[in-house]
PDB file of C-alpha atoms in Angstrom:
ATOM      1  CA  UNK A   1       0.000   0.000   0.000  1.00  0.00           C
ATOM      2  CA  UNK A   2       1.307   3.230  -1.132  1.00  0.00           C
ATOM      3  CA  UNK A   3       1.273   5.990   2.076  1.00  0.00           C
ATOM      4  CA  UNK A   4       1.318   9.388   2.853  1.00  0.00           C
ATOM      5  CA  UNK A   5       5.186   9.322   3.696  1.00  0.00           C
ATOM      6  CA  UNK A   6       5.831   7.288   0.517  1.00  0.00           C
ATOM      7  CA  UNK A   7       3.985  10.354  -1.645  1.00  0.00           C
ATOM      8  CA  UNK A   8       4.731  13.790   0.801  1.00  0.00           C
ATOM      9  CA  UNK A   9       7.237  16.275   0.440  1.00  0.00           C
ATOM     10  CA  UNK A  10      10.070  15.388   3.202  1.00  0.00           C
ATOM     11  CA  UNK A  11      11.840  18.479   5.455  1.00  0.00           C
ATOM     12  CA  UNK A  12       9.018  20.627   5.859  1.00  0.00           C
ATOM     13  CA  UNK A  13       9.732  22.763   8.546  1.00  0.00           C
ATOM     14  CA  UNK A  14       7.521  24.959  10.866  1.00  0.00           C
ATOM     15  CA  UNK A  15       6.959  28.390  11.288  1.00  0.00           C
ATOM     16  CA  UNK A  16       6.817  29.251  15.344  1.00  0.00           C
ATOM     17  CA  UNK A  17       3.563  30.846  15.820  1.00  0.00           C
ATOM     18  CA  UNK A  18       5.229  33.869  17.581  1.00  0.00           C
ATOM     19  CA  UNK A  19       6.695  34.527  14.009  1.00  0.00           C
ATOM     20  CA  UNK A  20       6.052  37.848  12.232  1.00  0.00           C
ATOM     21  CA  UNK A  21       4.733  37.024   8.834  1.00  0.00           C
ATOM     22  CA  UNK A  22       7.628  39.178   7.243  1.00  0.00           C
ATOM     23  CA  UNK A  23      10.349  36.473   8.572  1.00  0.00           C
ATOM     24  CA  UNK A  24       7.126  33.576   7.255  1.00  0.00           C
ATOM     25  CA  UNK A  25       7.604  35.777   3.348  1.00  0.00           C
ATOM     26  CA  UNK A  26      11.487  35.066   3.720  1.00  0.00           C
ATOM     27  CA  UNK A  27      11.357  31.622   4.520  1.00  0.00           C
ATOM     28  CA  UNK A  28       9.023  30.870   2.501  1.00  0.00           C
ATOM     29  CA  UNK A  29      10.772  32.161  -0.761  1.00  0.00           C
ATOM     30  CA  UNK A  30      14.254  30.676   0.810  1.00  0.00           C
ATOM     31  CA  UNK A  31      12.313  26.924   1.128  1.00  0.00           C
ATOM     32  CA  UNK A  32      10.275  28.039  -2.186  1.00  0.00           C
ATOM     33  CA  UNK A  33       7.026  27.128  -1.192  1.00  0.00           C
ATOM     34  CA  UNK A  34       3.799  28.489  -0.486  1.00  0.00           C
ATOM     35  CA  UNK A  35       2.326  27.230   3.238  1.00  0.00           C
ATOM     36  CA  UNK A  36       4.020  26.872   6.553  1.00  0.00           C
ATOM     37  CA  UNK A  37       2.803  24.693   9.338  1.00  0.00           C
ATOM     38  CA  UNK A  38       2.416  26.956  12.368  1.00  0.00           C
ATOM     39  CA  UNK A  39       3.535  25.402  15.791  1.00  0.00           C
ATOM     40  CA  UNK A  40       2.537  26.585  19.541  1.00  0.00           C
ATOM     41  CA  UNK A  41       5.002  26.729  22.310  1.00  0.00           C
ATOM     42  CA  UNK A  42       5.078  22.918  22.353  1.00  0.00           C
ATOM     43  CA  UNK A  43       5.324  22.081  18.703  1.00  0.00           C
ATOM     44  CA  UNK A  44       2.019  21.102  18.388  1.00  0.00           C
ATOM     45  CA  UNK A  45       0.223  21.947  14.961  1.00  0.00           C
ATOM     46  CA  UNK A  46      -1.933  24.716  15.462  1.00  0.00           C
ATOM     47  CA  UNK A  47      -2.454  26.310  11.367  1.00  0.00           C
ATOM     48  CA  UNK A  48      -0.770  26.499   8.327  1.00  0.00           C
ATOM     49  CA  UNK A  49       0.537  29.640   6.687  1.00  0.00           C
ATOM     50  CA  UNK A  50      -0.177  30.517   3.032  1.00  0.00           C
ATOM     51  CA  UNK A  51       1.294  32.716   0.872  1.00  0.00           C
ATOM     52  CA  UNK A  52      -1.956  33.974   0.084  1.00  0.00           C
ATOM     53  CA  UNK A  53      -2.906  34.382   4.078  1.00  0.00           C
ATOM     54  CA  UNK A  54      -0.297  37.192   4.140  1.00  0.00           C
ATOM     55  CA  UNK A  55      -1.422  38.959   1.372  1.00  0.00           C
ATOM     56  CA  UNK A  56      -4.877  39.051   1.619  1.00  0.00           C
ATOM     57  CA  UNK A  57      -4.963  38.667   5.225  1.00  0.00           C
ATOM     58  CA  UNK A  58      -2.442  41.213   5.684  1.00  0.00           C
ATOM     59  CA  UNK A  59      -1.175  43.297   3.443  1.00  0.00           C
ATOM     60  CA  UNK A  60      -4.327  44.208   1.517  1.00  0.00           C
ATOM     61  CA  UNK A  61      -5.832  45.244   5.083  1.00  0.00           C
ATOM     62  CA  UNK A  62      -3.084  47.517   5.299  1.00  0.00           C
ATOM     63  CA  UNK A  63      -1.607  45.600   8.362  1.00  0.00           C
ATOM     64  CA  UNK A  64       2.265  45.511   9.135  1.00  0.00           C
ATOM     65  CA  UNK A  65       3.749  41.763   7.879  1.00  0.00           C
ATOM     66  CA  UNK A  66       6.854  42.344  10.256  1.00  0.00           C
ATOM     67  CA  UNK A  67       3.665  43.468  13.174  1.00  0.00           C
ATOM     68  CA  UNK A  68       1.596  40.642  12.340  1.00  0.00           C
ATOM     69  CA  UNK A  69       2.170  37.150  13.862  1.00  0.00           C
ATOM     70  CA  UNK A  70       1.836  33.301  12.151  1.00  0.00           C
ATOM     71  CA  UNK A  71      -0.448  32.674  15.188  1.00  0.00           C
ATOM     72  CA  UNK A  72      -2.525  35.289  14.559  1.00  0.00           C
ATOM     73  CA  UNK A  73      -3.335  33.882  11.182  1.00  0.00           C
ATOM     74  CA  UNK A  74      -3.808  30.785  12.426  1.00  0.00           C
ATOM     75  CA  UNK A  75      -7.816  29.679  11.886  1.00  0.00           C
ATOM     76  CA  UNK A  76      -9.653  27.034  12.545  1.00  0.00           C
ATOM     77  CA  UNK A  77      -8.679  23.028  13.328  1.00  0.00           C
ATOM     78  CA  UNK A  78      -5.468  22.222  11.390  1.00  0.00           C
ATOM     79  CA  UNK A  79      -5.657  18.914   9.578  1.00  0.00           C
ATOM     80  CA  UNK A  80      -2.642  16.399   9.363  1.00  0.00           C
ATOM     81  CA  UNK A  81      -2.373  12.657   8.176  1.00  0.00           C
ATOM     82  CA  UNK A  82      -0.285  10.192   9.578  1.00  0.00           C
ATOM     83  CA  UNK A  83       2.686   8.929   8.057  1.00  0.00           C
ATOM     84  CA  UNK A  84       1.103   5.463   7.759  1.00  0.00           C
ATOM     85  CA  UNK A  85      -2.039   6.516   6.243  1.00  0.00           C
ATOM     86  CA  UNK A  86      -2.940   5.202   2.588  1.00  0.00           C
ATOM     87  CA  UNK A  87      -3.487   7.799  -0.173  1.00  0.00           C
ATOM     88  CA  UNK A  88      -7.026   6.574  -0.054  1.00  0.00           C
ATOM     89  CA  UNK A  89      -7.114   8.380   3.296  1.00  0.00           C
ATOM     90  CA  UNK A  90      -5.024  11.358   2.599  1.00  0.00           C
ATOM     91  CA  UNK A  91      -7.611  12.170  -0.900  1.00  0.00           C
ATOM     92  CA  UNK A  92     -10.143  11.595   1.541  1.00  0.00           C
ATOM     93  CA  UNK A  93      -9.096  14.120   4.385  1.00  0.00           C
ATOM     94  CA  UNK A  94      -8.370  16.515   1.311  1.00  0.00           C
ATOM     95  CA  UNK A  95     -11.090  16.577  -0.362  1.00  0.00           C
ATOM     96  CA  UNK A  96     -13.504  16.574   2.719  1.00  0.00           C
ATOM     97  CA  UNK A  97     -12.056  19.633   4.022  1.00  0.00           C
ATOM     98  CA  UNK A  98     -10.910  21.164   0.936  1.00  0.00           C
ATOM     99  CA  UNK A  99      -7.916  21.543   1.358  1.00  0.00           C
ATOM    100  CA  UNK A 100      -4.355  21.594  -0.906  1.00  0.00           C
ATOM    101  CA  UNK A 101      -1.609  20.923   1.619  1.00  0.00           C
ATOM    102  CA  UNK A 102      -1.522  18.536   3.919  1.00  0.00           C
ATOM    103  CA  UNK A 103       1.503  18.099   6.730  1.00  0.00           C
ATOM    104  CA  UNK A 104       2.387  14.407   7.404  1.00  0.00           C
ATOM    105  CA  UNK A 105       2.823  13.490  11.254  1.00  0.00           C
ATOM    106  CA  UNK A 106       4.998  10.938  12.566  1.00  0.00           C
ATOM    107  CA  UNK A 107       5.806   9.961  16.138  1.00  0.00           C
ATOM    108  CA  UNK A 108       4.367  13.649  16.793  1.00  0.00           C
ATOM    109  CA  UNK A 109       6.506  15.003  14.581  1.00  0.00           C
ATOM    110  CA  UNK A 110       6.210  16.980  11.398  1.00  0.00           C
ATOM    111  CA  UNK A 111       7.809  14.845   9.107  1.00  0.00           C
ATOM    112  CA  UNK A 112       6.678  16.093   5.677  1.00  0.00           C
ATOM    113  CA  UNK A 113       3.636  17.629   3.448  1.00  0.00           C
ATOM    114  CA  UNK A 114       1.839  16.590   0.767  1.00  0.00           C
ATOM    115  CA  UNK A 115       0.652  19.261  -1.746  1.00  0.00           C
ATOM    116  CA  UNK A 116      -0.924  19.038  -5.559  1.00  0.00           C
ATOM    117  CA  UNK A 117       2.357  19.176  -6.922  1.00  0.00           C
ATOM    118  CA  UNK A 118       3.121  15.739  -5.028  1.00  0.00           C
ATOM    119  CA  UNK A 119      -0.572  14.338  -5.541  1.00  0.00           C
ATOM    120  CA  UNK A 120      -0.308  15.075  -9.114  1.00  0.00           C
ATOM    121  CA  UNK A 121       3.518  12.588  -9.226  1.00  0.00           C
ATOM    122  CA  UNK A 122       1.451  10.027  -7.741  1.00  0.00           C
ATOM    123  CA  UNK A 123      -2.138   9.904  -8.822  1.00  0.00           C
ATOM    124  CA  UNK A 124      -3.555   8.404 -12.515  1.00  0.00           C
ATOM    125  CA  UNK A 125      -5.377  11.112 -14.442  1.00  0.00           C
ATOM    126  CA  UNK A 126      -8.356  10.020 -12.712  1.00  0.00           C
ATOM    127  CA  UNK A 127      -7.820  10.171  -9.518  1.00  0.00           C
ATOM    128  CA  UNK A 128      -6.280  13.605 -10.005  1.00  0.00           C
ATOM    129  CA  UNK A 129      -9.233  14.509 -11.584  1.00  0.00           C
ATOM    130  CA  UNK A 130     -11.505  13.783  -9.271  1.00  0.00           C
ATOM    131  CA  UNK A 131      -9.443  15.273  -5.996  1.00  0.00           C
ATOM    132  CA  UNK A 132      -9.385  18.740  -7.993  1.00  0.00           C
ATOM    133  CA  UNK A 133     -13.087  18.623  -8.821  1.00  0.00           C
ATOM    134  CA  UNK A 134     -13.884  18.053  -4.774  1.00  0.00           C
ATOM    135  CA  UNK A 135     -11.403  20.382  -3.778  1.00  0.00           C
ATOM    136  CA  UNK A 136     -11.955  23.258  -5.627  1.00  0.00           C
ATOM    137  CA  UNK A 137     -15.731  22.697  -5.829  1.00  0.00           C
ATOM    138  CA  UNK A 138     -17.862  25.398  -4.204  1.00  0.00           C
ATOM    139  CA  UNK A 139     -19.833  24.488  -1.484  1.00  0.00           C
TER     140      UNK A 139
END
């Protein structure tokens, strides 16, 4: 069975929720890519970062990126998979929630994410097809 470790993006890294979202813009282009997981005090998953968050969350309200932290931006339950999980479960959990980026969890640690660009590596046409259609569905 093919898992979520077997199709995610290894060495994502957090952003600490007490980061500004200015330092969030500069790791982001220095990892180039386009979400953070956000971690508490304890390393514990509480959001993920887009680039999108900070601009339209942000910036186009006229708020301060280096005033502004990743916690703040943080909203709602984060989702996660487990490393173990089958991509049965991770298209599941992604298309239920709607969401494009997923972080993987093992041991109760961030060990990777999975995002289109790795769904789209892994998936037939098909499949692919019908994750996108769910996803970006309106509700």
């Amino acid at each position: 069975m093919t898992t979520a470790k077997d199709i995610m993006h290894p060495g994502a890294q957090w952003i600490p929720a007490h980061e500004t979202l200015d330092r969030a813009a500069q790791l982001m282009a220095r990892l180039n890519v386009g979400a953070l997981p956000i971690a508490d005090a304890q390393e514990r998953l509480c959001g993920i970062l887009t680039d999108r968050d900070i601009v339209i969350g942000c910036v186009a309200l006229g708020h301060d990126p280096a005033k502004v932290t990743a916690g703040e931006m943080a909203r709602g339950t984060p989702r996660w998979i487990a490393a173990g999980s089958g991509v049965g479960e991770v298209l599941q959990e992604m298309q239920e929630h709607q969401i494009r980026r997923l972080p993987v969890i093992e041991g109760k640690k961030l060990v990777g994410m999975i995002s289109e660009a790795d769904l789209a590596q892994h998936l037939s046409d098909e499949q692919l097809a019908g994750w996108m259609e769910k996803v970006y569905a309106r509700a």
